[in-house]
PDB file of C-alpha atoms in Angstrom:
ATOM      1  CA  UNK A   1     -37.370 -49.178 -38.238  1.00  0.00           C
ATOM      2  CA  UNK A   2     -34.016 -49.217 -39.892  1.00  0.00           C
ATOM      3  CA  UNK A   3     -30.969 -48.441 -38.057  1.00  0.00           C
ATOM      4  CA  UNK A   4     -28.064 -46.259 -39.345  1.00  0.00           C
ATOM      5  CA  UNK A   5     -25.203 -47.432 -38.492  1.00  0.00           C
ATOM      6  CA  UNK A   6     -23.681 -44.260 -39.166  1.00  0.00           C
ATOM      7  CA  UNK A   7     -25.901 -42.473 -36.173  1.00  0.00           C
ATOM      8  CA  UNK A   8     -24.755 -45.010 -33.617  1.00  0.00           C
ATOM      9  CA  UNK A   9     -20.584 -44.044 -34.434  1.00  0.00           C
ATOM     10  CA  UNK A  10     -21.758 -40.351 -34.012  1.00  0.00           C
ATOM     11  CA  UNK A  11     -23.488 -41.458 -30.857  1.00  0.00           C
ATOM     12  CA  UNK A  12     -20.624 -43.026 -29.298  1.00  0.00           C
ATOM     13  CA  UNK A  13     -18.202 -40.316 -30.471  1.00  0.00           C
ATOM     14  CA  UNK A  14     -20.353 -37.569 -28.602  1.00  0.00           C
ATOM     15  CA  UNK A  15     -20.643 -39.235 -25.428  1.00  0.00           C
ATOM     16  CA  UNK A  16     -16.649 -40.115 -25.424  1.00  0.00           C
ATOM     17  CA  UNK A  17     -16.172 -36.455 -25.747  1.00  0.00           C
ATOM     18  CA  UNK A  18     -18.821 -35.537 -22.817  1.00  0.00           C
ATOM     19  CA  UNK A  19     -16.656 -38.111 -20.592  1.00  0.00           C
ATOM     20  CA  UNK A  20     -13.647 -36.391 -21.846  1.00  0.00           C
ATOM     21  CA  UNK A  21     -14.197 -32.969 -20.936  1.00  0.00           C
ATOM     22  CA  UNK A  22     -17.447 -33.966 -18.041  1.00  0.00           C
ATOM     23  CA  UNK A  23     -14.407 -33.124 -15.303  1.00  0.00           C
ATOM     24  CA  UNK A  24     -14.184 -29.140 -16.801  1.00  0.00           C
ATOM     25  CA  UNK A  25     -17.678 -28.137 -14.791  1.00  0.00           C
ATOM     26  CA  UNK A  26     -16.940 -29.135 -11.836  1.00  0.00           C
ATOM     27  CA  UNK A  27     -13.176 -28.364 -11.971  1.00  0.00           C
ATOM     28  CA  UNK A  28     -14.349 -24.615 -13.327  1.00  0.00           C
ATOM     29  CA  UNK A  29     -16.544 -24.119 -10.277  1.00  0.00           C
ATOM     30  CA  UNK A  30     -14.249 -25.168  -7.517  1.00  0.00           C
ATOM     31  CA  UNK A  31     -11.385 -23.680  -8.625  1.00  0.00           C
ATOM     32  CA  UNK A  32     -13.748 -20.608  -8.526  1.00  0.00           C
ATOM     33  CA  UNK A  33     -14.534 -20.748  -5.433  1.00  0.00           C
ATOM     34  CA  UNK A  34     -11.465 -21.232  -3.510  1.00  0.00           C
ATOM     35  CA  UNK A  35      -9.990 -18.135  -5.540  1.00  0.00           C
ATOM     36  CA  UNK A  36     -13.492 -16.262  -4.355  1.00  0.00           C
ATOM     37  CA  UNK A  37     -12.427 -17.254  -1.085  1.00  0.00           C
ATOM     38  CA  UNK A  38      -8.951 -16.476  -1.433  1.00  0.00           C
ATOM     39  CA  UNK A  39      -9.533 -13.298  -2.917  1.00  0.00           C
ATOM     40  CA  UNK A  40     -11.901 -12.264   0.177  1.00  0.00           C
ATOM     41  CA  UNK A  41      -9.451 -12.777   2.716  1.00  0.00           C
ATOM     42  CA  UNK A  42      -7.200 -10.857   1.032  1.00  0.00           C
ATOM     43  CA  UNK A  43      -9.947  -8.328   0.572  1.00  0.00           C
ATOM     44  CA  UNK A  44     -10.179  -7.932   4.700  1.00  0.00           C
ATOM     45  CA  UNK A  45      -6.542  -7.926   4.920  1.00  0.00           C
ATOM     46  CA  UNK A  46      -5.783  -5.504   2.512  1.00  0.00           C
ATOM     47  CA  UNK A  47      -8.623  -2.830   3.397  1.00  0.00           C
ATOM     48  CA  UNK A  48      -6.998  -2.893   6.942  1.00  0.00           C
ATOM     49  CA  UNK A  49      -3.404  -1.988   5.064  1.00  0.00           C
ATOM     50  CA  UNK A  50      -5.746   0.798   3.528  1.00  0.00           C
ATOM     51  CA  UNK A  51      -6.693   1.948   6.690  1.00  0.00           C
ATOM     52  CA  UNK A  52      -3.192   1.976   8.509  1.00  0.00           C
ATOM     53  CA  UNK A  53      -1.530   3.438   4.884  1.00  0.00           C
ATOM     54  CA  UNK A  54      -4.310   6.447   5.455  1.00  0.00           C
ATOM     55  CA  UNK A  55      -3.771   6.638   9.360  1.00  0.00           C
ATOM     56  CA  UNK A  56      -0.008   6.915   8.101  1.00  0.00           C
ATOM     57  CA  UNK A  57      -0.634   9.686   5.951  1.00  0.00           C
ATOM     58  CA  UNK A  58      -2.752  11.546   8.522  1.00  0.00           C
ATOM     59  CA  UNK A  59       0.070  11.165  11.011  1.00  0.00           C
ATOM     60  CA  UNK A  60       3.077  12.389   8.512  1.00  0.00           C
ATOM     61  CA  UNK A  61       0.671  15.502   7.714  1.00  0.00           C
ATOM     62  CA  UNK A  62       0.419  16.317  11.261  1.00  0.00           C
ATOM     63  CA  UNK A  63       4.114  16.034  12.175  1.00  0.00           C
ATOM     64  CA  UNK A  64       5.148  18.058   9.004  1.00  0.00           C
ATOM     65  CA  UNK A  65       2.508  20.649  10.324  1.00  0.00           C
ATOM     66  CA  UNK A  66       3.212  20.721  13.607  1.00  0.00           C
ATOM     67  CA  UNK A  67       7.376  20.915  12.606  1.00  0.00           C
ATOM     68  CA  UNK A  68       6.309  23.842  10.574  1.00  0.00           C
ATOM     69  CA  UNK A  69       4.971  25.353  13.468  1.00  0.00           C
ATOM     70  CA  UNK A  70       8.080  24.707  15.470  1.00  0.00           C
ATOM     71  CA  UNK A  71      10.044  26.075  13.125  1.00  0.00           C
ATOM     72  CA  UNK A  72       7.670  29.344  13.327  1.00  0.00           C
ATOM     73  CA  UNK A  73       8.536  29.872  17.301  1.00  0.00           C
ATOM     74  CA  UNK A  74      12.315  28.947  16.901  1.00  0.00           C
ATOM     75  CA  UNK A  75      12.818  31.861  13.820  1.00  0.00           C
ATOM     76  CA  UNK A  76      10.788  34.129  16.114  1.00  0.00           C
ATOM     77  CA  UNK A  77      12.894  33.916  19.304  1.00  0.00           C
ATOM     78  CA  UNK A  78      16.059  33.777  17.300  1.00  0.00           C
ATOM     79  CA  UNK A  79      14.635  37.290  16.262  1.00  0.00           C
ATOM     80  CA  UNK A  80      13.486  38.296  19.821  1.00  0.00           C
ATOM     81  CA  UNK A  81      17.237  37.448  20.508  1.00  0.00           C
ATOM     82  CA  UNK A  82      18.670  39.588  17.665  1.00  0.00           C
ATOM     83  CA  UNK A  83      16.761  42.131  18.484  1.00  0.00           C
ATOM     84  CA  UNK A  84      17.264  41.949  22.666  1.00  0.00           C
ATOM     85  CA  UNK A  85      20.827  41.576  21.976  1.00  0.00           C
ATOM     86  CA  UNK A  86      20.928  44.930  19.929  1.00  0.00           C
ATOM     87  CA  UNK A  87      18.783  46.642  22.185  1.00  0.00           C
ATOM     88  CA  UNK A  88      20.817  45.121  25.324  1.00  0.00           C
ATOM     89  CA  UNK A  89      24.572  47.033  23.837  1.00  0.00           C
ATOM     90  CA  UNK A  90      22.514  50.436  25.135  1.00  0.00           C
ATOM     91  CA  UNK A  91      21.230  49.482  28.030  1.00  0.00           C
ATOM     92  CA  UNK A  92      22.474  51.036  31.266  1.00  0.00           C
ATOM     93  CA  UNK A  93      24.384  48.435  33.111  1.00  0.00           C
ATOM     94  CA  UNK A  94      21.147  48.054  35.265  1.00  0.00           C
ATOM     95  CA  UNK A  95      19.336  47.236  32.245  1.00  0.00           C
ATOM     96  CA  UNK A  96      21.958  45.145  30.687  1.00  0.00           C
ATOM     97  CA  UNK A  97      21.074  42.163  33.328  1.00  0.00           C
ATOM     98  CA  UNK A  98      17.475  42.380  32.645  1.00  0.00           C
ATOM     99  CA  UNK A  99      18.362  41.781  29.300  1.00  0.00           C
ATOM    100  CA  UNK A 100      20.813  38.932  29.686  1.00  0.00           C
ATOM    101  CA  UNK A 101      18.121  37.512  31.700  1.00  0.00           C
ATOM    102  CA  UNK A 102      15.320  37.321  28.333  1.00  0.00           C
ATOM    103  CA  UNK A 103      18.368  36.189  26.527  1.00  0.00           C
ATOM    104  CA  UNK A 104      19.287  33.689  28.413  1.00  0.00           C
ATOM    105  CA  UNK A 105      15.646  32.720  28.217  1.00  0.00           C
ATOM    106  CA  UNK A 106      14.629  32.722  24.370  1.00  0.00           C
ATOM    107  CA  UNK A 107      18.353  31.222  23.847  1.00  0.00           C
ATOM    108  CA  UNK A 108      16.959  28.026  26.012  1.00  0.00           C
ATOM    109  CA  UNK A 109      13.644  28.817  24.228  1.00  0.00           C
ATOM    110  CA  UNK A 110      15.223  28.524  20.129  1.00  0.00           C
ATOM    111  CA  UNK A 111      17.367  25.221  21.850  1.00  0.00           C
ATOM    112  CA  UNK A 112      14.178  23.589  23.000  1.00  0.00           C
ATOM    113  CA  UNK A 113      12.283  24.503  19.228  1.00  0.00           C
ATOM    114  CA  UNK A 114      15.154  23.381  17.062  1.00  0.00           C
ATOM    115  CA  UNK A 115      15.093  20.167  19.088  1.00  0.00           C
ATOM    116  CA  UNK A 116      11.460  19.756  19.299  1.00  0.00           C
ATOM    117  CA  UNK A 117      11.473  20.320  15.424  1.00  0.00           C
ATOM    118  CA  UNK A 118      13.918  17.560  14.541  1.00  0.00           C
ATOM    119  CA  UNK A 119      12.181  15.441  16.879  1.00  0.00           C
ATOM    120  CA  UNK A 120       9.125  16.026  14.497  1.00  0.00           C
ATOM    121  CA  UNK A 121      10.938  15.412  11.370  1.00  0.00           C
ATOM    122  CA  UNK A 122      12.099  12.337  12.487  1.00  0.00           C
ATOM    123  CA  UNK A 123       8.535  10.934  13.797  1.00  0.00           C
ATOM    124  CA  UNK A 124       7.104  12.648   9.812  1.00  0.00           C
ATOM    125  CA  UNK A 125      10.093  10.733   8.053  1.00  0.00           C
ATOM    126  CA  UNK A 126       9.243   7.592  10.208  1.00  0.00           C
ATOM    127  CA  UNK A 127       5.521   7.591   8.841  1.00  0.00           C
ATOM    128  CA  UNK A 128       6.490   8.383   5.447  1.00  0.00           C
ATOM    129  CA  UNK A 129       8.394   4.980   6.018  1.00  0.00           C
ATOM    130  CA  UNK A 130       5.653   3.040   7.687  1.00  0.00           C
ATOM    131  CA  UNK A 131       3.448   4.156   4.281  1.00  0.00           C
ATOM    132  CA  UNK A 132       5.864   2.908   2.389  1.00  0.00           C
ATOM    133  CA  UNK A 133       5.819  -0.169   3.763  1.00  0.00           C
ATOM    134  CA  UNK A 134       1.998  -0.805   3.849  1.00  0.00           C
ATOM    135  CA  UNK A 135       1.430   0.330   0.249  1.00  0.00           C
ATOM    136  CA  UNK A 136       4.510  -2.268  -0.673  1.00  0.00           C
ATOM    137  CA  UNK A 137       1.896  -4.821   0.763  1.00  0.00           C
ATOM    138  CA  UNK A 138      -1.053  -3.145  -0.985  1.00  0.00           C
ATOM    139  CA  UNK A 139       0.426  -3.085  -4.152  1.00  0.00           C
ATOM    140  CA  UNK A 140       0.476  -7.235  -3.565  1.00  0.00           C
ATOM    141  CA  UNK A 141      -2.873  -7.340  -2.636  1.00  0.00           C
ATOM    142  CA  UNK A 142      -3.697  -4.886  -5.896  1.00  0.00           C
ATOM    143  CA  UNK A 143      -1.624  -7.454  -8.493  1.00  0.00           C
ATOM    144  CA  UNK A 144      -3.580 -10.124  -6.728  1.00  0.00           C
ATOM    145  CA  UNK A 145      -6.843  -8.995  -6.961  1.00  0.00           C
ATOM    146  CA  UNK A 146      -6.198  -8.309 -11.152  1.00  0.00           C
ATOM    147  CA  UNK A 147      -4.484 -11.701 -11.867  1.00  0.00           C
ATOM    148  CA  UNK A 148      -7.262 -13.504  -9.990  1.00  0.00           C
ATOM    149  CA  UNK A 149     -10.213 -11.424 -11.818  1.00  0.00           C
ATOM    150  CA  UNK A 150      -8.549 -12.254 -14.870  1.00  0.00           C
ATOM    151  CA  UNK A 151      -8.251 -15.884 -14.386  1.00  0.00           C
ATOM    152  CA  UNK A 152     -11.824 -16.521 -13.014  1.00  0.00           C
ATOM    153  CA  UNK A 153     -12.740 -14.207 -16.348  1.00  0.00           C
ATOM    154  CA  UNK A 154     -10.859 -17.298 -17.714  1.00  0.00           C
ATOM    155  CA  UNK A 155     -12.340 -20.024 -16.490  1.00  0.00           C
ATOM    156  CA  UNK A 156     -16.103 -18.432 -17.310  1.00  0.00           C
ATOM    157  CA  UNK A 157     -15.082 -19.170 -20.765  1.00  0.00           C
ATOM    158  CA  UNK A 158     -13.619 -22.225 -20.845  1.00  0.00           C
ATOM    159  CA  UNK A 159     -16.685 -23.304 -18.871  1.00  0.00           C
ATOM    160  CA  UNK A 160     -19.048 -22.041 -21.786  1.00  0.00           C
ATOM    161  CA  UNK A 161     -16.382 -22.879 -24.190  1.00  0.00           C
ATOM    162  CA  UNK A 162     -16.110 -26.447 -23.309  1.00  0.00           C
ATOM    163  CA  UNK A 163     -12.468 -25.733 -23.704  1.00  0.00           C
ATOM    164  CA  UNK A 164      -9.964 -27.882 -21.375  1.00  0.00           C
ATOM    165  CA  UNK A 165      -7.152 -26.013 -22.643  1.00  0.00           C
ATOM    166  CA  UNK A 166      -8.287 -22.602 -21.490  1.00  0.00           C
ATOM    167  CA  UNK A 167      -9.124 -24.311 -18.240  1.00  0.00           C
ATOM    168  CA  UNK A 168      -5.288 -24.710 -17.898  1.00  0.00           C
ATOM    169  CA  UNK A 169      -4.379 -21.430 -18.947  1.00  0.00           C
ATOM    170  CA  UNK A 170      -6.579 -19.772 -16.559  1.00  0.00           C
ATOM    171  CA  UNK A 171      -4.546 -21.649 -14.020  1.00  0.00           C
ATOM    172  CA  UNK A 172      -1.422 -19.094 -14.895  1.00  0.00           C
ATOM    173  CA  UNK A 173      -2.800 -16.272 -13.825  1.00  0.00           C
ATOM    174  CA  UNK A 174      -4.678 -17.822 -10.834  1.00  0.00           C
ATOM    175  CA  UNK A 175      -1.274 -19.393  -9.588  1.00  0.00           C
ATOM    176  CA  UNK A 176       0.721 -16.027  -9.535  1.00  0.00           C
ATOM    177  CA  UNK A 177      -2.250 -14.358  -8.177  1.00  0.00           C
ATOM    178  CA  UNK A 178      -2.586 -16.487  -5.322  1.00  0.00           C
ATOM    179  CA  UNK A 179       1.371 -16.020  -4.802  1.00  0.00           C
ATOM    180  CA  UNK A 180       0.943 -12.277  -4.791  1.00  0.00           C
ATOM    181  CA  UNK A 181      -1.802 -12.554  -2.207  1.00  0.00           C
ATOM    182  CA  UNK A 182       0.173 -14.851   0.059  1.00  0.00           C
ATOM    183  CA  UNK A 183       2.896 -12.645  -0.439  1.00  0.00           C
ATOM    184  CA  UNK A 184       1.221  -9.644   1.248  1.00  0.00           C
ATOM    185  CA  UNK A 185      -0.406 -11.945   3.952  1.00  0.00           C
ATOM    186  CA  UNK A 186       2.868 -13.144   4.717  1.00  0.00           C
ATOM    187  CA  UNK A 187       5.062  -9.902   4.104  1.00  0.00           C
ATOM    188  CA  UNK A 188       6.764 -11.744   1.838  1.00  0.00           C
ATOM    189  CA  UNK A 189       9.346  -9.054  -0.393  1.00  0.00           C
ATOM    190  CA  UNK A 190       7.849 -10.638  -3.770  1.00  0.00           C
ATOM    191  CA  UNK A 191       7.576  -7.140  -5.782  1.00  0.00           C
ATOM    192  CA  UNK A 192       7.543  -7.098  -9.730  1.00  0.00           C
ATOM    193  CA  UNK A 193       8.069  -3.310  -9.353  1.00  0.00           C
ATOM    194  CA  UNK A 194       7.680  -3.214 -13.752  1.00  0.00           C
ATOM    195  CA  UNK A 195       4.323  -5.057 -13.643  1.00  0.00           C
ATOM    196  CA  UNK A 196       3.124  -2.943 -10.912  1.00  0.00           C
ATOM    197  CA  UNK A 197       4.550   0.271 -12.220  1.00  0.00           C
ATOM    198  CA  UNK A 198       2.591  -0.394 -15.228  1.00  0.00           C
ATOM    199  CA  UNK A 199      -0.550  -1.072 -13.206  1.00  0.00           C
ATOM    200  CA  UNK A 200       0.030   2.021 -11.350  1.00  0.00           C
TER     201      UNK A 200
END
C-alpha cells in the first residue's frame, strides 16, 4: 500500500481546523441556554407588568365612567337649583323658606359632585400614569425578547455554519438584549424610544 503524502497534509489540516473551531458547539449551546433562561424570567416578569398595565386600564375606565356619572348628578342639581331658584322669586313668603331649604340642599348637593368628580379625575389621571409606567417596563421586556430571538436565530447558524465569526456577532444582539431585560427587572430608565417606536 502506497502512501500519499499529499492525503496525510490534508489530514492534519482538517483536524487543526476541527480543534480550531471544536469550542463553537459547546459555546453555541450554553450561551443558548442561559439566554433561554434569561429570556423566561423575563417572560414571568413581564406577563405580570401585562397584568397590572390591564388592571390599570380597567381602573382608569372605571374612574372616567364613574366621573362621567358625577358630572351627570352635579349638571342636574345645578338645574334643580336654576329652576327652584326661579320658581322660589313667586313663592309666597311661606313658600319662599321651603324653597331656600331645597336650595340650600342641592347647593351642598352640586359642592359634594364637583368635588367627588375631581376626586375621580385625579384617581383616572393617576392610572393613566401607573400604565404609563408599566408599559415603559414592557416595552423593555418587548426589545428584549426581539434582540434575544434574533441572536439565538444567530447562533443556530453559526452552529450549522461552523462559523466562529457569526458566533461573535450573535453576541451583539444577545448583550443589549440581556441589558434591556435587566433594565425592566431592575426599573432601570434605559429607553431607546426610536428603536422601540419603530417596533411599535
Amino acid at each position: 500500500m502506497d502512501i500519499d503524502p499529499l492525503d496525510i497534509v490534508e489530514s492534519s489540516k482538517d483536524s487543526a481546523e476541527t480543534r480550531k473551531s471544536r469550542w463553537l458547539n459547546p459555546a453555541v449551546a450554553i450561551t443558548v441556554a442561559l439566554l433561554a433562561t434569561f429570556m423566561g424570567i423575563c417572560k414571568v416578569k413581564d406577563d405580570n407588568i401585562v397584568q397590572a398595565m390591564q388592571q390599570a386600564q380597567a381602573d382608569k375606565l372605571d374612574h372616567w365612567q364613574f366621573y362621567q356619572a358625577r358630572n351627570i348628578r352635579e349638571e342636574v342639581a345645578k338645574s334643580t337649583l336654576v329652576q327652584l331658584r326661579l320658581q322660589a322669586l313667586n313663592a309666597t313668603p311661606a313658600q319662599k323658606a321651603a324653597y331656600q331649604e331645597q336650595i340650600a340642599v342641592y347647593e351642598t348637593l352640586a359642592k359634594s359632585q364637583a368635588q367627588k368628580k375631581e376626586e375621580l379625575k385625579a384617581q383616572a389621571e393617576q392610572d393613566q400614569s401607573t400604565y404609563d409606567a408599566l408599559n415603559f417596563r414592557d416595552d423593555q421586556f418587548d426589545l428584549s425578547d426581539a434582540l434575544i430571538a434574533i441572536a439565538i436565530s444567530l447562533l443556530a447558524v453559526a452552529s450549522l455554519t461552523d462559523l466562529p465569526w457569526l458566533y461573535l456577532l450573535a453576541l451583539a444582539p444577545s448583550g443589549f438584549g440581556v441589558l434591556m431585560g435587566a433594565a425592566g427587572l431592575a426599573g432601570w430608565k434605559i429607553h431607546p424610544d426610536v428603536l422601540i417606536r419603530l417596533l411599535s
